[in-house]
């Protein structure tokens, strides 16, 4: 089917290439700001791990700098600029920004589909941030960030992919050349040095630019699941009957980490990424969860907890960790900020 869609990919690629050309030649205007702005994004659709990477940056920077995150607020049921407050929820902010807000009370969290307007609003506030993290902004070229972090998954490298709809790329793979750093995400935790060097060589051979650092990261799951009513060790959970619920792009590793080996008493429900759980979805979860613990992802939890309103609902946090060279990555980020402030 994707081969049949190849002509549409050529057309889509032509349109995005013309758009990028017009920005590159400054025929379309990009706006810069006198503040360190770090954009985290990807070239592909689907989950490359942007949320845990933003959280990594928050943890790295928030003790020393006043941080704001700015997202478009994907699938939120609101419009325009919103600065997160106690009156907001996942419906008005979007699941991932609301997760940032609940998890990191020291930072500012804002949403606006127009990132230029969002940055201007943040900088006009009395408590303006010193550093702004742009979530999913690789293609938002109206704003020119000072530093770009491009994410690409180990199992689906951007340099092996093709433009939509024949492939998964939102724009030509040439867009990777705008990055200051490339992170190959969701690597196997035990990936060998030989495999790392092979991927790094492939990426750098495509870029024809040896100056862009390439890092490798993996998803690290917590050993505890959490709820408002208490916590439970994952090892203890594995021997209990449970319902695993995931509305994320690639849920298999989430399921594999939590499921009982025999799976006899486990049940699984999968929904699309950023799924807005309907009343019928909630009823189905309630039906399947009878006498079971319900475990979901952290971003699904912020959308489900009020709708489902059950005591046995838990979530499993994740974070991103680097295979190696994390200190080098941290220094590049901090040096950029300090050179810009």
Coordinates of C-alpha atoms in Angstrom, one line a residue:
X1 CA 0.0 0.0 0.0
X2 CA 2.8 2.4 0.9
X3 CA 4.5 1.8 -2.4
X4 CA 1.3 2.8 -4.2
X5 CA 1.3 6.0 -2.2
X6 CA 4.8 6.9 -3.4
X7 CA 3.6 9.6 -5.9
X8 CA 1.9 11.4 -3.1
X9 CA 5.1 11.3 -1.1
X10 CA 6.9 13.0 -4.0
X11 CA 4.3 15.7 -4.0
X12 CA 4.3 16.2 -0.3
X13 CA 8.1 16.2 -0.2
X14 CA 8.1 18.9 -2.9
X15 CA 5.8 21.1 -0.9
X16 CA 7.8 20.8 2.3
X17 CA 11.1 21.3 0.5
X18 CA 9.8 24.6 -1.1
X19 CA 8.6 25.7 2.3
X20 CA 12.0 25.0 3.9
X21 CA 13.8 26.7 1.0
X22 CA 11.7 29.9 1.5
X23 CA 12.6 29.9 5.2
X24 CA 16.3 29.2 4.5
X25 CA 16.4 32.1 2.0
X26 CA 14.5 34.3 4.5
X27 CA 11.7 34.9 2.1
X28 CA 9.5 33.5 4.9
X29 CA 10.5 35.2 8.1
X30 CA 11.8 33.4 11.1
X31 CA 11.8 35.2 14.5
X32 CA 14.7 35.0 17.0
X33 CA 14.5 36.0 20.7
X34 CA 17.1 37.3 23.2
X35 CA 16.8 34.2 25.4
X36 CA 18.1 30.6 25.2
X37 CA 15.5 28.6 23.3
X38 CA 16.0 24.8 22.9
X39 CA 13.8 23.0 20.5
X40 CA 13.2 19.2 20.8
X41 CA 11.7 17.5 17.8
X42 CA 11.8 14.9 15.2
X43 CA 11.4 14.4 11.5
X44 CA 8.9 11.5 11.8
X45 CA 5.4 11.0 13.0
X46 CA 5.0 8.7 16.0
X47 CA 6.7 8.4 19.4
X48 CA 10.4 9.2 19.4
X49 CA 10.6 10.0 23.1
X50 CA 10.1 13.8 23.1
X51 CA 8.4 13.9 26.4
X52 CA 11.0 12.0 28.5
X53 CA 13.7 14.1 26.7
X54 CA 12.0 17.3 27.7
X55 CA 11.8 16.0 31.2
X56 CA 15.5 15.2 31.2
X57 CA 16.2 18.8 30.2
X58 CA 13.9 20.1 33.0
X59 CA 15.7 18.0 35.6
X60 CA 19.1 19.1 34.2
X61 CA 18.3 22.8 34.2
X62 CA 15.5 23.7 36.6
X63 CA 17.7 24.0 39.7
X64 CA 19.8 26.7 38.1
X65 CA 17.6 28.5 35.6
X66 CA 13.9 29.6 35.5
X67 CA 12.5 27.2 32.9
X68 CA 9.3 27.4 30.8
X69 CA 8.1 24.7 28.4
X70 CA 6.0 25.7 25.4
X71 CA 4.0 23.1 23.5
X72 CA 1.2 23.3 21.0
X73 CA -1.0 21.2 23.3
X74 CA -1.8 18.4 20.9
X75 CA -5.5 17.4 21.0
X76 CA -6.4 19.9 23.7
X77 CA -9.9 21.3 23.7
X78 CA -8.9 25.0 23.9
X79 CA -7.4 27.6 21.7
X80 CA -4.7 30.2 21.9
X81 CA -2.1 30.8 24.6
X82 CA -2.7 29.3 28.0
X83 CA -0.3 29.4 30.9
X84 CA -0.9 26.4 33.2
X85 CA -2.4 27.0 36.5
X86 CA -4.4 25.0 39.1
X87 CA -7.6 25.7 37.1
X88 CA -6.2 23.8 34.0
X89 CA -6.4 20.1 33.3
X90 CA -5.3 17.7 30.5
X91 CA -8.3 18.7 28.4
X92 CA -7.4 22.3 28.3
X93 CA -3.6 21.9 28.1
X94 CA -3.1 18.5 26.4
X95 CA -1.8 15.4 28.2
X96 CA 1.9 16.0 28.0
X97 CA 2.0 19.7 29.1
X98 CA -0.4 18.8 32.0
X99 CA 2.0 16.1 32.9
X100 CA 4.9 18.6 33.0
X101 CA 2.8 20.9 35.1
X102 CA 1.9 18.3 37.7
X103 CA 5.3 16.8 37.8
X104 CA 7.5 19.9 37.9
X105 CA 5.8 22.6 40.0
X106 CA 8.9 24.9 39.9
X107 CA 8.6 25.5 36.1
X108 CA 6.2 27.4 33.9
X109 CA 4.2 25.4 31.4
X110 CA 2.5 27.0 28.5
X111 CA 0.7 25.9 25.3
X112 CA 0.1 27.8 22.0
X113 CA 0.0 26.5 18.5
X114 CA 1.6 29.8 17.4
X115 CA 5.0 29.4 19.1
X116 CA 6.0 32.9 18.3
X117 CA 3.0 34.3 20.1
X118 CA 3.6 31.9 22.9
X119 CA 7.2 33.0 23.4
X120 CA 6.1 36.7 23.3
X121 CA 3.5 36.1 25.9
X122 CA 6.0 34.3 28.2
X123 CA 8.5 37.1 27.8
X124 CA 5.9 39.7 28.5
X125 CA 4.9 38.2 31.8
X126 CA 6.2 39.7 35.1
X127 CA 7.8 36.3 36.0
X128 CA 9.4 35.7 32.6
X129 CA 11.6 32.6 32.1
X130 CA 15.3 32.6 31.5
X131 CA 15.2 29.5 29.3
X132 CA 12.4 28.1 27.0
X133 CA 12.1 24.5 26.0
X134 CA 10.0 24.1 22.8
X135 CA 8.3 20.7 22.5
X136 CA 7.9 19.2 19.1
X137 CA 9.1 22.2 17.2
X138 CA 11.5 20.9 14.5
X139 CA 9.0 21.9 11.7
X140 CA 7.8 25.1 13.4
X141 CA 10.2 27.4 11.4
X142 CA 8.4 30.6 12.2
X143 CA 10.5 30.6 15.4
X144 CA 14.3 30.2 15.1
X145 CA 15.5 28.4 18.2
X146 CA 19.0 28.8 19.3
X147 CA 19.6 25.1 19.7
X148 CA 17.9 22.1 18.0
X149 CA 17.8 18.5 19.4
X150 CA 16.6 16.0 16.8
X151 CA 15.3 12.6 18.0
X152 CA 15.2 9.5 15.9
X153 CA 14.5 6.0 17.1
X154 CA 17.0 3.2 16.9
X155 CA 14.5 0.9 15.2
X156 CA 13.4 3.5 12.6
X157 CA 16.3 5.8 11.7
X158 CA 15.4 9.0 9.9
X159 CA 18.1 8.3 7.3
X160 CA 16.5 4.9 6.4
X161 CA 12.9 6.4 6.2
X162 CA 10.9 8.2 3.5
X163 CA 8.4 11.0 3.4
X164 CA 4.7 10.5 4.2
X165 CA 2.6 8.7 3.2
X166 CA 5.0 6.1 1.8
X167 CA 7.2 6.5 4.9
X168 CA 6.9 8.2 8.2
X169 CA 8.8 11.5 7.7
X170 CA 7.1 14.8 8.0
X171 CA 9.7 16.4 5.7
X172 CA 12.8 15.4 3.8
X173 CA 15.5 13.7 5.8
X174 CA 17.7 16.7 4.9
X175 CA 15.9 18.5 7.7
X176 CA 18.3 16.7 10.1
X177 CA 21.0 19.1 9.0
X178 CA 19.3 21.8 11.0
X179 CA 20.0 19.9 14.2
X180 CA 22.8 20.8 16.7
X181 CA 22.5 17.4 18.3
X182 CA 21.0 14.1 17.2
X183 CA 19.8 11.6 19.7
X184 CA 19.1 8.0 18.7
X185 CA 16.4 7.1 21.1
X186 CA 14.8 3.9 22.4
X187 CA 18.0 1.9 21.9
X188 CA 18.2 -1.6 23.4
X189 CA 19.6 -1.2 26.9
X190 CA 22.4 -3.7 26.1
X191 CA 23.2 -2.3 22.6
X192 CA 26.9 -3.0 21.9
X193 CA 29.6 -0.5 21.2
X194 CA 30.0 -2.0 17.7
X195 CA 26.3 -1.4 16.9
X196 CA 26.5 2.2 18.3
X197 CA 29.4 3.0 16.0
X198 CA 27.7 1.4 13.0
X199 CA 24.6 3.6 13.5
X200 CA 26.7 6.7 14.2
X201 CA 28.7 6.1 11.0
X202 CA 25.5 5.7 9.0
X203 CA 24.0 8.9 10.4
X204 CA 27.2 10.9 9.9
X205 CA 27.7 9.6 6.4
X206 CA 24.3 10.8 5.4
X207 CA 24.7 14.2 7.0
X208 CA 28.2 14.7 5.5
X209 CA 28.9 16.6 8.7
X210 CA 31.1 15.2 11.4
X211 CA 30.5 18.2 13.7
X212 CA 27.0 17.3 14.7
X213 CA 27.2 15.1 17.8
X214 CA 25.2 11.8 17.9
X215 CA 24.1 10.4 21.2
X216 CA 22.3 7.2 22.1
X217 CA 19.6 6.9 24.8
X218 CA 17.2 4.3 26.1
X219 CA 13.9 4.3 27.9
X220 CA 14.3 3.4 31.6
X221 CA 11.2 2.3 33.4
X222 CA 10.6 3.0 37.1
X223 CA 10.7 0.1 39.6
X224 CA 7.6 1.5 41.3
X225 CA 4.0 2.1 40.0
X226 CA 2.3 5.1 41.6
X227 CA -1.2 6.2 42.4
X228 CA -2.9 8.8 44.7
X229 CA -3.6 6.0 47.1
X230 CA -0.2 4.4 47.4
X231 CA 2.6 2.8 45.5
X232 CA 3.5 -0.7 44.5
X233 CA 6.7 -2.4 43.4
X234 CA 6.8 -3.7 39.9
X235 CA 8.2 -7.0 41.0
X236 CA 5.2 -7.4 43.3
X237 CA 2.8 -6.3 40.6
X238 CA 3.9 -9.0 38.2
X239 CA 2.3 -11.7 40.3
X240 CA -1.0 -9.9 40.5
X241 CA -3.9 -10.0 38.0
X242 CA -3.9 -6.6 36.2
X243 CA -5.2 -4.7 33.2
X244 CA -2.6 -2.8 31.3
X245 CA -3.9 0.3 29.4
X246 CA -1.8 2.3 26.9
X247 CA -2.6 5.1 24.6
X248 CA 0.9 5.7 23.2
X249 CA 2.6 5.2 19.8
X250 CA 4.5 2.0 20.6
X251 CA 3.1 0.2 23.7
X252 CA 4.9 -3.2 23.4
X253 CA 7.8 -2.4 25.7
X254 CA 5.4 -1.0 28.3
X255 CA 3.4 -4.2 28.2
X256 CA 6.5 -6.4 28.2
X257 CA 7.9 -4.7 31.2
X258 CA 4.8 -5.1 33.3
X259 CA 3.2 -8.3 32.2
X260 CA 3.3 -11.6 34.1
X261 CA 5.3 -14.2 32.3
X262 CA 2.4 -16.6 31.9
X263 CA 0.0 -13.7 31.1
X264 CA -2.9 -15.9 32.2
X265 CA -4.5 -13.3 34.4
X266 CA -3.4 -10.2 32.5
X267 CA -5.5 -8.2 30.1
X268 CA -4.4 -5.5 27.7
X269 CA -6.1 -2.5 26.1
X270 CA -4.4 -0.4 23.4
X271 CA -5.6 3.0 22.2
X272 CA -4.1 5.5 19.7
X273 CA -1.5 7.9 20.8
X274 CA -3.0 10.9 22.8
X275 CA -6.3 9.1 22.9
X276 CA -9.2 11.1 24.3
X277 CA -11.0 8.4 26.4
X278 CA -14.7 8.4 25.7
X279 CA -17.5 7.3 28.0
X280 CA -17.6 3.9 26.3
X281 CA -13.8 3.5 26.7
X282 CA -14.1 4.2 30.4
X283 CA -17.0 1.7 30.7
X284 CA -14.9 -0.9 28.9
X285 CA -11.9 -0.3 31.2
X286 CA -14.2 -0.6 34.2
X287 CA -15.6 -3.9 32.9
X288 CA -12.2 -5.5 32.1
X289 CA -10.7 -4.2 35.4
X290 CA -12.9 -6.1 37.7
X291 CA -10.8 -7.6 40.5
X292 CA -7.6 -6.3 38.7
X293 CA -5.1 -3.6 39.3
X294 CA -5.2 -1.1 36.3
X295 CA -1.8 0.2 35.2
X296 CA -1.4 2.9 32.5
X297 CA 1.3 5.2 31.2
X298 CA 2.0 8.5 33.0
X299 CA 0.4 10.6 30.2
X300 CA -2.7 8.4 30.0
X301 CA -3.0 8.6 33.8
X302 CA -3.6 12.4 33.7
X303 CA -6.5 11.9 31.3
X304 CA -7.9 8.8 33.0
X305 CA -7.8 9.4 36.7
X306 CA -10.8 11.7 36.9
X307 CA -12.8 9.9 34.3
X308 CA -12.2 6.5 35.7
X309 CA -12.1 7.4 39.4
X310 CA -11.1 4.1 40.8
X311 CA -8.7 3.4 43.7
X312 CA -6.7 0.7 41.9
X313 CA -5.5 2.9 39.0
X314 CA -1.7 3.2 38.8
X315 CA 0.8 4.7 36.4
X316 CA 4.4 3.7 35.5
X317 CA 6.8 6.6 35.0
X318 CA 9.5 6.5 32.4
X319 CA 12.7 8.5 31.9
X320 CA 15.4 8.7 29.3
X321 CA 18.9 7.7 30.1
X322 CA 22.0 7.9 27.9
X323 CA 23.9 4.8 27.0
X324 CA 27.1 6.8 27.5
X325 CA 28.5 10.3 27.3
X326 CA 25.7 11.9 29.2
X327 CA 28.1 14.4 30.8
X328 CA 29.1 15.5 27.3
X329 CA 25.5 16.1 26.4
X330 CA 24.8 18.0 29.6
X331 CA 27.8 20.3 29.0
X332 CA 26.7 21.1 25.4
X333 CA 23.3 22.2 26.7
X334 CA 24.7 24.2 29.7
X335 CA 27.4 25.8 27.5
X336 CA 24.8 26.9 25.0
X337 CA 22.6 28.5 27.7
X338 CA 25.5 30.3 29.4
X339 CA 26.8 31.6 26.1
X340 CA 23.4 33.0 25.2
X341 CA 22.3 34.6 28.5

